[in-house]
Short mmCIF file of C-alpha atoms in Angstrom, two decimals:
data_model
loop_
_atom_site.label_atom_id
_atom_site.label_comp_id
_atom_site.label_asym_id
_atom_site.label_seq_id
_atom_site.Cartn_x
_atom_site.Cartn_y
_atom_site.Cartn_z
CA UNK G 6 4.80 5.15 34.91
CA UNK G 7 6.51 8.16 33.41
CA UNK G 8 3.49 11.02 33.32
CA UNK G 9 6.03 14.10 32.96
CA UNK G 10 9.26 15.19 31.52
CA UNK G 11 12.72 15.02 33.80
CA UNK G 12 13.16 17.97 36.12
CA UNK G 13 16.11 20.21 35.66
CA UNK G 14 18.50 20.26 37.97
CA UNK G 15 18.19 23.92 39.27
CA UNK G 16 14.56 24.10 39.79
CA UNK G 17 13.86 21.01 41.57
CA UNK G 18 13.68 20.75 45.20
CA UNK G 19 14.01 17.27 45.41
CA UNK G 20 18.11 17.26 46.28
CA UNK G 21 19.78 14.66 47.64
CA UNK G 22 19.79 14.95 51.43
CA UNK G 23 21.94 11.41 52.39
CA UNK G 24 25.55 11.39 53.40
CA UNK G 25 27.26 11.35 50.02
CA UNK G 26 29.78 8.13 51.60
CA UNK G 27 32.13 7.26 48.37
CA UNK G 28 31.16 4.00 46.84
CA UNK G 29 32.95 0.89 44.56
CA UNK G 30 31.57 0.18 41.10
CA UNK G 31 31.49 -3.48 43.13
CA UNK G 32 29.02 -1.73 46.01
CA UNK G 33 26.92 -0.35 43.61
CA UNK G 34 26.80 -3.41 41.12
CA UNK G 35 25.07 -5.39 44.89
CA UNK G 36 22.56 -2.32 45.39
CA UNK G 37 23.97 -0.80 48.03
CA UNK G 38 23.70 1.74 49.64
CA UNK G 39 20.49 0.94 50.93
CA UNK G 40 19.46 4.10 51.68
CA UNK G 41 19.25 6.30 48.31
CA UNK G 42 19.84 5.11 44.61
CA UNK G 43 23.15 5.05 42.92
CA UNK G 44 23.81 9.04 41.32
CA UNK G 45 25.15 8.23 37.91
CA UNK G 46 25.74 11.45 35.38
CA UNK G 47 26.11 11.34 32.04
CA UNK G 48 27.28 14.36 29.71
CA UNK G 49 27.24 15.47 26.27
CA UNK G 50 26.36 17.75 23.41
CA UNK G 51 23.17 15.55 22.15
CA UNK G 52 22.30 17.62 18.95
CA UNK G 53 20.04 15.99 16.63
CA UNK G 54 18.80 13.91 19.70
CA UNK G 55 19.23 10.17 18.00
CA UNK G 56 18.43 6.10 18.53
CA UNK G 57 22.31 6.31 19.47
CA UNK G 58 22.33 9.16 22.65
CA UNK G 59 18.99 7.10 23.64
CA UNK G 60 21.02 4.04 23.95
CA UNK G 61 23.82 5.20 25.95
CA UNK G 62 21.47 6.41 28.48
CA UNK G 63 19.96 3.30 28.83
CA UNK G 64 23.13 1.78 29.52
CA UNK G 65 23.63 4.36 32.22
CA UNK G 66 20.50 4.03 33.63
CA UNK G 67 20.51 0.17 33.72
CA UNK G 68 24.29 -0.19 35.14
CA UNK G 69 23.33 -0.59 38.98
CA UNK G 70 20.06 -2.39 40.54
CA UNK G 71 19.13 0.76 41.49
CA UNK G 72 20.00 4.23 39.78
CA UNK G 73 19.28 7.67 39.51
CA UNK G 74 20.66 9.19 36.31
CA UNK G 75 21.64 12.80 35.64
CA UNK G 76 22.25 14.21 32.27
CA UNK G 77 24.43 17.43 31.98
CA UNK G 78 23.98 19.41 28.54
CA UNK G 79 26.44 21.93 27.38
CA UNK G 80 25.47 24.86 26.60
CA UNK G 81 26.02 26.98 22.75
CA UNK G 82 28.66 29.10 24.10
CA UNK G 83 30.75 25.92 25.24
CA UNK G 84 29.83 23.62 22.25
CA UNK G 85 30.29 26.46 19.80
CA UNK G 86 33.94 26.62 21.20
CA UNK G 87 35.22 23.61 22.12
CA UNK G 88 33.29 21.69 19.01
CA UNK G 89 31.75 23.66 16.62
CA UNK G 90 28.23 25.05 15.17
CA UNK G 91 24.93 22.51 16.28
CA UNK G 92 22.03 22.23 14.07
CA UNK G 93 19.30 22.82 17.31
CA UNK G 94 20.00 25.54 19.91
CA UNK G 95 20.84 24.90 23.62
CA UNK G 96 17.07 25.02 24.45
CA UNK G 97 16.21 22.67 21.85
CA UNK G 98 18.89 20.34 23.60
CA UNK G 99 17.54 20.93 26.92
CA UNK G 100 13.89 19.87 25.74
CA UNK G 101 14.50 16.95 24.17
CA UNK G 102 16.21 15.09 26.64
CA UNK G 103 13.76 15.98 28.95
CA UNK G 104 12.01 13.59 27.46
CA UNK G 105 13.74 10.72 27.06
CA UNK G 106 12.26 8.00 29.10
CA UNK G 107 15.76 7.39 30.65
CA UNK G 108 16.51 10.41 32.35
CA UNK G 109 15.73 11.34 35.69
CA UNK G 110 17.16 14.99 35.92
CA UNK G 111 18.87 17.60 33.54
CA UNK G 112 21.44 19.44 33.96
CA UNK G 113 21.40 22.42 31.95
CA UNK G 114 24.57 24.51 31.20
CA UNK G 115 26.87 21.73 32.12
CA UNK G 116 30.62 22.18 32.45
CA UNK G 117 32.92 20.76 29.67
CA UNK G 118 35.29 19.53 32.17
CA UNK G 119 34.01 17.86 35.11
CA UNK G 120 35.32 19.72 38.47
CA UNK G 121 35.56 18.47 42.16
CA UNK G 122 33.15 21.15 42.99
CA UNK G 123 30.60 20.01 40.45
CA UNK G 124 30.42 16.09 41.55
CA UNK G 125 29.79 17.15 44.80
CA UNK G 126 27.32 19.67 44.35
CA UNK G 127 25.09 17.29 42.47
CA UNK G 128 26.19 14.36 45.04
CA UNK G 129 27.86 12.10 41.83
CA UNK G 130 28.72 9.11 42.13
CA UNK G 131 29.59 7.62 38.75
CA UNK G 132 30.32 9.24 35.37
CA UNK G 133 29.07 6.83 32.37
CA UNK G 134 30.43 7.87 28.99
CA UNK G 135 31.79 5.56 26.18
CA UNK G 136 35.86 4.53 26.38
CA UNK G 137 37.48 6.29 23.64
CA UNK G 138 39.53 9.01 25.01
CA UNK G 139 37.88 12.13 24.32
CA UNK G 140 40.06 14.86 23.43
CA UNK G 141 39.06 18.62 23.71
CA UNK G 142 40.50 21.77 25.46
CA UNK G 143 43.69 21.15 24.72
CA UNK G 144 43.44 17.37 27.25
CA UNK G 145 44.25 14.21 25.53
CA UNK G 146 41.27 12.63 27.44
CA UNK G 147 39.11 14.94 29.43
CA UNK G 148 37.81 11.70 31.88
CA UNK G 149 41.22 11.02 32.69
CA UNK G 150 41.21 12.34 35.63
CA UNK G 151 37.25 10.85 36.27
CA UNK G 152 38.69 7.30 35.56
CA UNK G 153 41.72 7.62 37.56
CA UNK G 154 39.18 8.43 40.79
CA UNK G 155 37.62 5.22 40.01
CA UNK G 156 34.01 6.92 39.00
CA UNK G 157 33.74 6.13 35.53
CA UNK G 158 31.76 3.80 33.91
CA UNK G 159 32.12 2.98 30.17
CA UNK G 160 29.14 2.42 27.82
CA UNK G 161 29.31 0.98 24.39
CA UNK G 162 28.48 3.76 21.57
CA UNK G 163 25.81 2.01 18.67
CA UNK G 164 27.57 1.99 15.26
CA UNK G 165 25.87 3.37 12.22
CA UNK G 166 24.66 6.27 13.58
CA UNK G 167 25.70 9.61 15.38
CA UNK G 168 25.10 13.55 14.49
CA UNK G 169 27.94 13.88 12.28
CA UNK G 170 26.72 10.91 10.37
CA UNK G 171 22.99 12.63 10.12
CA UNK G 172 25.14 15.83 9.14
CA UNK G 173 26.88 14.07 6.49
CA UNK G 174 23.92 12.55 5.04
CA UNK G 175 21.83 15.99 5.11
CA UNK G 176 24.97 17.98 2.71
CA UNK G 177 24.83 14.92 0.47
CA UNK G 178 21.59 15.34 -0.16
CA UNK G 179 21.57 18.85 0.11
CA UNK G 180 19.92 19.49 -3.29
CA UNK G 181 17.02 16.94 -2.57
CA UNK G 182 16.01 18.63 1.14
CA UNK G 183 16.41 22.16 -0.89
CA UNK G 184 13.98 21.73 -3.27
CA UNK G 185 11.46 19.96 -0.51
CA UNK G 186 11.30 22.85 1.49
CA UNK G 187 10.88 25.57 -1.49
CA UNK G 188 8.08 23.48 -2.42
CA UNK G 189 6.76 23.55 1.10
CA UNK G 190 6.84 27.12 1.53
CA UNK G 191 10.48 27.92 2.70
CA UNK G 192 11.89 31.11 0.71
CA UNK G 193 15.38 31.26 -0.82
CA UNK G 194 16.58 33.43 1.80
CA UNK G 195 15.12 31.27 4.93
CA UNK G 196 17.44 28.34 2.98
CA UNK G 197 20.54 30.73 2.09
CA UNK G 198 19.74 29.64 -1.70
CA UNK G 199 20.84 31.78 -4.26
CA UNK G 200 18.71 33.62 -7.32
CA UNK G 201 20.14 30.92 -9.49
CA UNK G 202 19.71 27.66 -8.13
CA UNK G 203 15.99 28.83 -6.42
CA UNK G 204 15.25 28.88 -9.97
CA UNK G 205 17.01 25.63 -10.97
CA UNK G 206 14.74 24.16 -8.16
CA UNK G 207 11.68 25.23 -9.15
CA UNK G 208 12.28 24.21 -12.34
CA UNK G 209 13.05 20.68 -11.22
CA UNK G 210 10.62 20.70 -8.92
CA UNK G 211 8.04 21.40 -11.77
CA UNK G 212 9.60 18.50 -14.04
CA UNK G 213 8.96 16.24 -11.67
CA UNK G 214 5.73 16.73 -10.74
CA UNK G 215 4.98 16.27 -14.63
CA UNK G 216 7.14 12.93 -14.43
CA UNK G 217 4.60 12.22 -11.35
CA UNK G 218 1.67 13.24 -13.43
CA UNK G 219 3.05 10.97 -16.37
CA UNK G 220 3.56 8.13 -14.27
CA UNK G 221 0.03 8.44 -12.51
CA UNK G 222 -1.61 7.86 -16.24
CA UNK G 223 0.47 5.21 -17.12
CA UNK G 224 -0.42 3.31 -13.79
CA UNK G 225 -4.47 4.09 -14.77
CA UNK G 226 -4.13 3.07 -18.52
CA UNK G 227 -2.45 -0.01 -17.58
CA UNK G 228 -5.09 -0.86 -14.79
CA UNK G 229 -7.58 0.13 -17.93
CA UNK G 230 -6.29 -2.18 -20.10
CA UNK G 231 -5.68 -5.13 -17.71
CA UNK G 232 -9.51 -4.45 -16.70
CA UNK G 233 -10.54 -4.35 -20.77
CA UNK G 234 -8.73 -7.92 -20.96
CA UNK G 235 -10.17 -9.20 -18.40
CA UNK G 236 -13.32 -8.64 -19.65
CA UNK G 237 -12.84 -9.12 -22.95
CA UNK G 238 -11.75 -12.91 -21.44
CA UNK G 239 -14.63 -13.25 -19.89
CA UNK G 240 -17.21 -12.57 -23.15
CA UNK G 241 -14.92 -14.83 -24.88
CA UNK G 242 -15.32 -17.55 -22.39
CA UNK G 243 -19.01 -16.83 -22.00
CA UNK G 244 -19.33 -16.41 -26.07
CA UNK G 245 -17.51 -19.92 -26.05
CA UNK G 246 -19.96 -21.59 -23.99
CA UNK G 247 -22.93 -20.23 -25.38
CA UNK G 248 -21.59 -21.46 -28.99
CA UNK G 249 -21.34 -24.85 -27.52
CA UNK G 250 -24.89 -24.80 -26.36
CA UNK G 251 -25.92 -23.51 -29.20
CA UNK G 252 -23.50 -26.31 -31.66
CA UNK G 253 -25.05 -29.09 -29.36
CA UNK G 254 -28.79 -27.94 -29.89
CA UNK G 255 -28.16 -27.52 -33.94
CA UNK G 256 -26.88 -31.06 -34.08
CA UNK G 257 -29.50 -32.61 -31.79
CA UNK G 258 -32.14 -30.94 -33.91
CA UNK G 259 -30.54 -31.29 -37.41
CA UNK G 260 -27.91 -33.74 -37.05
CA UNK G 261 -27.90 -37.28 -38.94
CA UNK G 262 -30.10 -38.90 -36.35
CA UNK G 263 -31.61 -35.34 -35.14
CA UNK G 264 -35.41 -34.94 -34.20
CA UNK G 265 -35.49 -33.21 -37.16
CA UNK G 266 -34.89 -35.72 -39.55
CA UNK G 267 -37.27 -38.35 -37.53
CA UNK G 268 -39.89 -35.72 -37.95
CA UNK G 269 -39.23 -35.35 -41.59
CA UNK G 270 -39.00 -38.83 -42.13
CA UNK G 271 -42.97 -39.52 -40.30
CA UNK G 272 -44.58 -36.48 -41.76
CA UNK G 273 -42.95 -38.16 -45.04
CA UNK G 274 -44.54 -41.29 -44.33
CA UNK G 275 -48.00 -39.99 -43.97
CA UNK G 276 -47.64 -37.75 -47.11
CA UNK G 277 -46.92 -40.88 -49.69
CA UNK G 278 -49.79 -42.57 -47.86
CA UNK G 279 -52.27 -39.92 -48.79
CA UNK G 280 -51.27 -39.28 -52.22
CA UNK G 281 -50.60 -42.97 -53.01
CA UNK G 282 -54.43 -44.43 -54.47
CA UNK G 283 -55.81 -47.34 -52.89
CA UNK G 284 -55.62 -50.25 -54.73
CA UNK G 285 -59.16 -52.54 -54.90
CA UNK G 286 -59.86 -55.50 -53.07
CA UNK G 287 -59.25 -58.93 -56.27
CA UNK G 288 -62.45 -59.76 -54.42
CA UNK G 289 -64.99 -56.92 -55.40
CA UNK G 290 -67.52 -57.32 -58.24
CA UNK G 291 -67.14 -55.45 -61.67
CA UNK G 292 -69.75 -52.58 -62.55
CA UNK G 293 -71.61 -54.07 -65.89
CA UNK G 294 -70.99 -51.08 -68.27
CA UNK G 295 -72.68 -50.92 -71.53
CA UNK G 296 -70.24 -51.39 -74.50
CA UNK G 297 -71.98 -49.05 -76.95
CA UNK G 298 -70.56 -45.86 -74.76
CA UNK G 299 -68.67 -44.95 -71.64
CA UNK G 300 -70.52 -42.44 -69.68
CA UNK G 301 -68.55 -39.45 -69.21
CA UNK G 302 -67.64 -38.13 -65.57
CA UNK G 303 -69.89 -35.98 -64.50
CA UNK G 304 -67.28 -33.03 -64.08
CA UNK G 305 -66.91 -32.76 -67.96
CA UNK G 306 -68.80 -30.02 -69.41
CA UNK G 307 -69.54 -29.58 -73.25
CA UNK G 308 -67.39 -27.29 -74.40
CA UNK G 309 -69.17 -26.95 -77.81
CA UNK G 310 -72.13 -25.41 -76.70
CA UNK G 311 -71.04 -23.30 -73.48
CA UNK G 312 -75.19 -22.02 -71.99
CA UNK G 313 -75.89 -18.51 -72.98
CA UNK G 314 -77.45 -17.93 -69.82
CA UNK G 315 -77.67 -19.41 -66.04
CA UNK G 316 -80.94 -20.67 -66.87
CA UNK G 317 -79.68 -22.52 -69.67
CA UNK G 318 -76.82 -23.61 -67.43
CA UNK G 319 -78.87 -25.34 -65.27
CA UNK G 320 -81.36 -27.04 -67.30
CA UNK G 321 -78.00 -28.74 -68.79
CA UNK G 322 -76.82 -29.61 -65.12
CA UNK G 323 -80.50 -30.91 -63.89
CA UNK G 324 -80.48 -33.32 -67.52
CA UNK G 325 -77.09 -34.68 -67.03
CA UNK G 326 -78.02 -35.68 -63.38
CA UNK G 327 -81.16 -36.72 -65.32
CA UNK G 328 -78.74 -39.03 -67.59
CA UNK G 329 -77.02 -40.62 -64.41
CA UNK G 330 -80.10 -41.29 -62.80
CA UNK G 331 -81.02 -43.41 -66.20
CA UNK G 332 -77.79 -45.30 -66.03
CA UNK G 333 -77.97 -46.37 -62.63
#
């Protein structure tokens, strides 16, 4: 388990202390020797440490059973020279392959053409690097004389990506990253922007955080109004059922054969029974009245001589119960 970053090469005391005996790409494809792992280096620039550098180190690491893989990294006053200008510094380089999982050892301040006295310094016994010929101080191939030796190894490079590609994409979009890191804090000098176009940033940095803002209350009224609808479907669904209830209870109560109408019809029933008269039984015997006068109901009052006073008004009453008594 990997607890530490790679040592570099010239603080380390763990050197290699076995006979350096030459080997075959065959003898170290079996293992052998038995004694001490297989010393492959690998070189390079690695700026803008990628997925694609990480790669071809694997491939280097994994080409024998057993391995022990050494990465040289130019330093600025080489790459600056033989190359060109690098986005991180030499120390930046140094630290992040350090920590590539891959690497066993750095080599800092690596040689841009690989010397005799170098290999066997650091007791090499394979250089891995990718097949194209690589030209650069004024050599059509700088490995040529690696692969003629019968130490190299090639590796396969991963398409779609590499620093000049990263590069590329970065001065495409160089307007985009400007503007990000004015509105992170950067000034216009830090990004060698000019009065002008720090301005033109701003500005369009500003219009689209409005845009952002504008965007942000369309997204809430449109969550606003799909909540209202949904909602307002819901009261009309509950508003539909309840009027159903409601239909269904009308018509049981005052539809055509509703309780109401059975009610009406009984408490009609009993009404014409109490208002209609009785009629007499053929069988009863007639009252023998006397032909000379009909007696007069006893509710009738005389209204010729109304009494003048309430003891007037009852000697009348106590004579016509008087009468009655007579005709019965």
């Amino acid at each position: 388990t990997l607890t530490a970053p790679a040592p570099f090469a010239d603080e380390t005391s763990c050197q290699c202390q076995a006979p350096h005996e030459k080997l075959t790409i065959a003898q170290a494809r079996l293992g052998t020797p038995v004694d001490r792992p297989v010393r492959v280096y690998a070189d390079g620039i690695f700026d803008l440490f990628h997925a694609g550098h990480a790669r071809a180190l694997m491939q280097a690491k994994t080409l024998f059973p057993n391995s022990y893989l050494l990465v040289g990294v130019c330093s600025d006053d080489l790459t600056h020279k033989f190359k060109g200008f690098t986005v991180m510094n030499e120390v930046e380089r140094y630290e992040a392959l350090r920590h590539c999982r891959y690497v066993d050892e750095v080599i800092r301040d690596a040689p841009w053409t690989l010397t005799p006295e170098f290999l066997e310094k650091h007791k090499i016994d394979f250089v891995a690097h990718d097949d194209i010929p690589y030209s650069s101080a004024g050599s059509d191939d700088v490995y040529k004389h690696i692969k003629e030796a019968g130490m190299f190894v090639p590796t396969q490079r991963t398409e779609g990506i590499s620093t000049s590609d990263i590069i590329t994409r970065i001065v495409r979009d160089y307007d985009v990253y400007a503007r990000r890191n004015l509105q992170r804090g950067y000034t216009a000098k830090e990004l060698n922007v000019s009065f002008i176009n720090e301005k033109k940033y701003r500005f369009q940095n500003q219009v689209d955080k409005m845009k952002e803002k504008v965007k942000n209350v369309e997204e809430k009224s449109k969550e606003f109004v799909y909540k209202v609808e949904e909602k307002s479907h819901d009261l009309i669904q509950k508003w539909e059922e309840k009027s159903r209830e409601f239909i269904g209870s009308f018509l049981e109560l005052f539809g055509p054969d509703g309780a109401w109408k059975q009610m009406f019809q009984e408490r009609s029933g009993r009404m014409l029974q109490a208002f209609s008269p009785r009629q007499s039984p053929n069988s009863s015997p007639t009252r023998g009245r006397s032909p000379s006068r009909s007696p007069s109901p006893p509710w009738v009052i005389n209204k010729t001589s109304p009494p003048s006073s309430p003891k007037a008004a009852s000697a009348s009453l106590s004579s016509m119960s008087e009468g009655d008594e007579d005709e019965k």
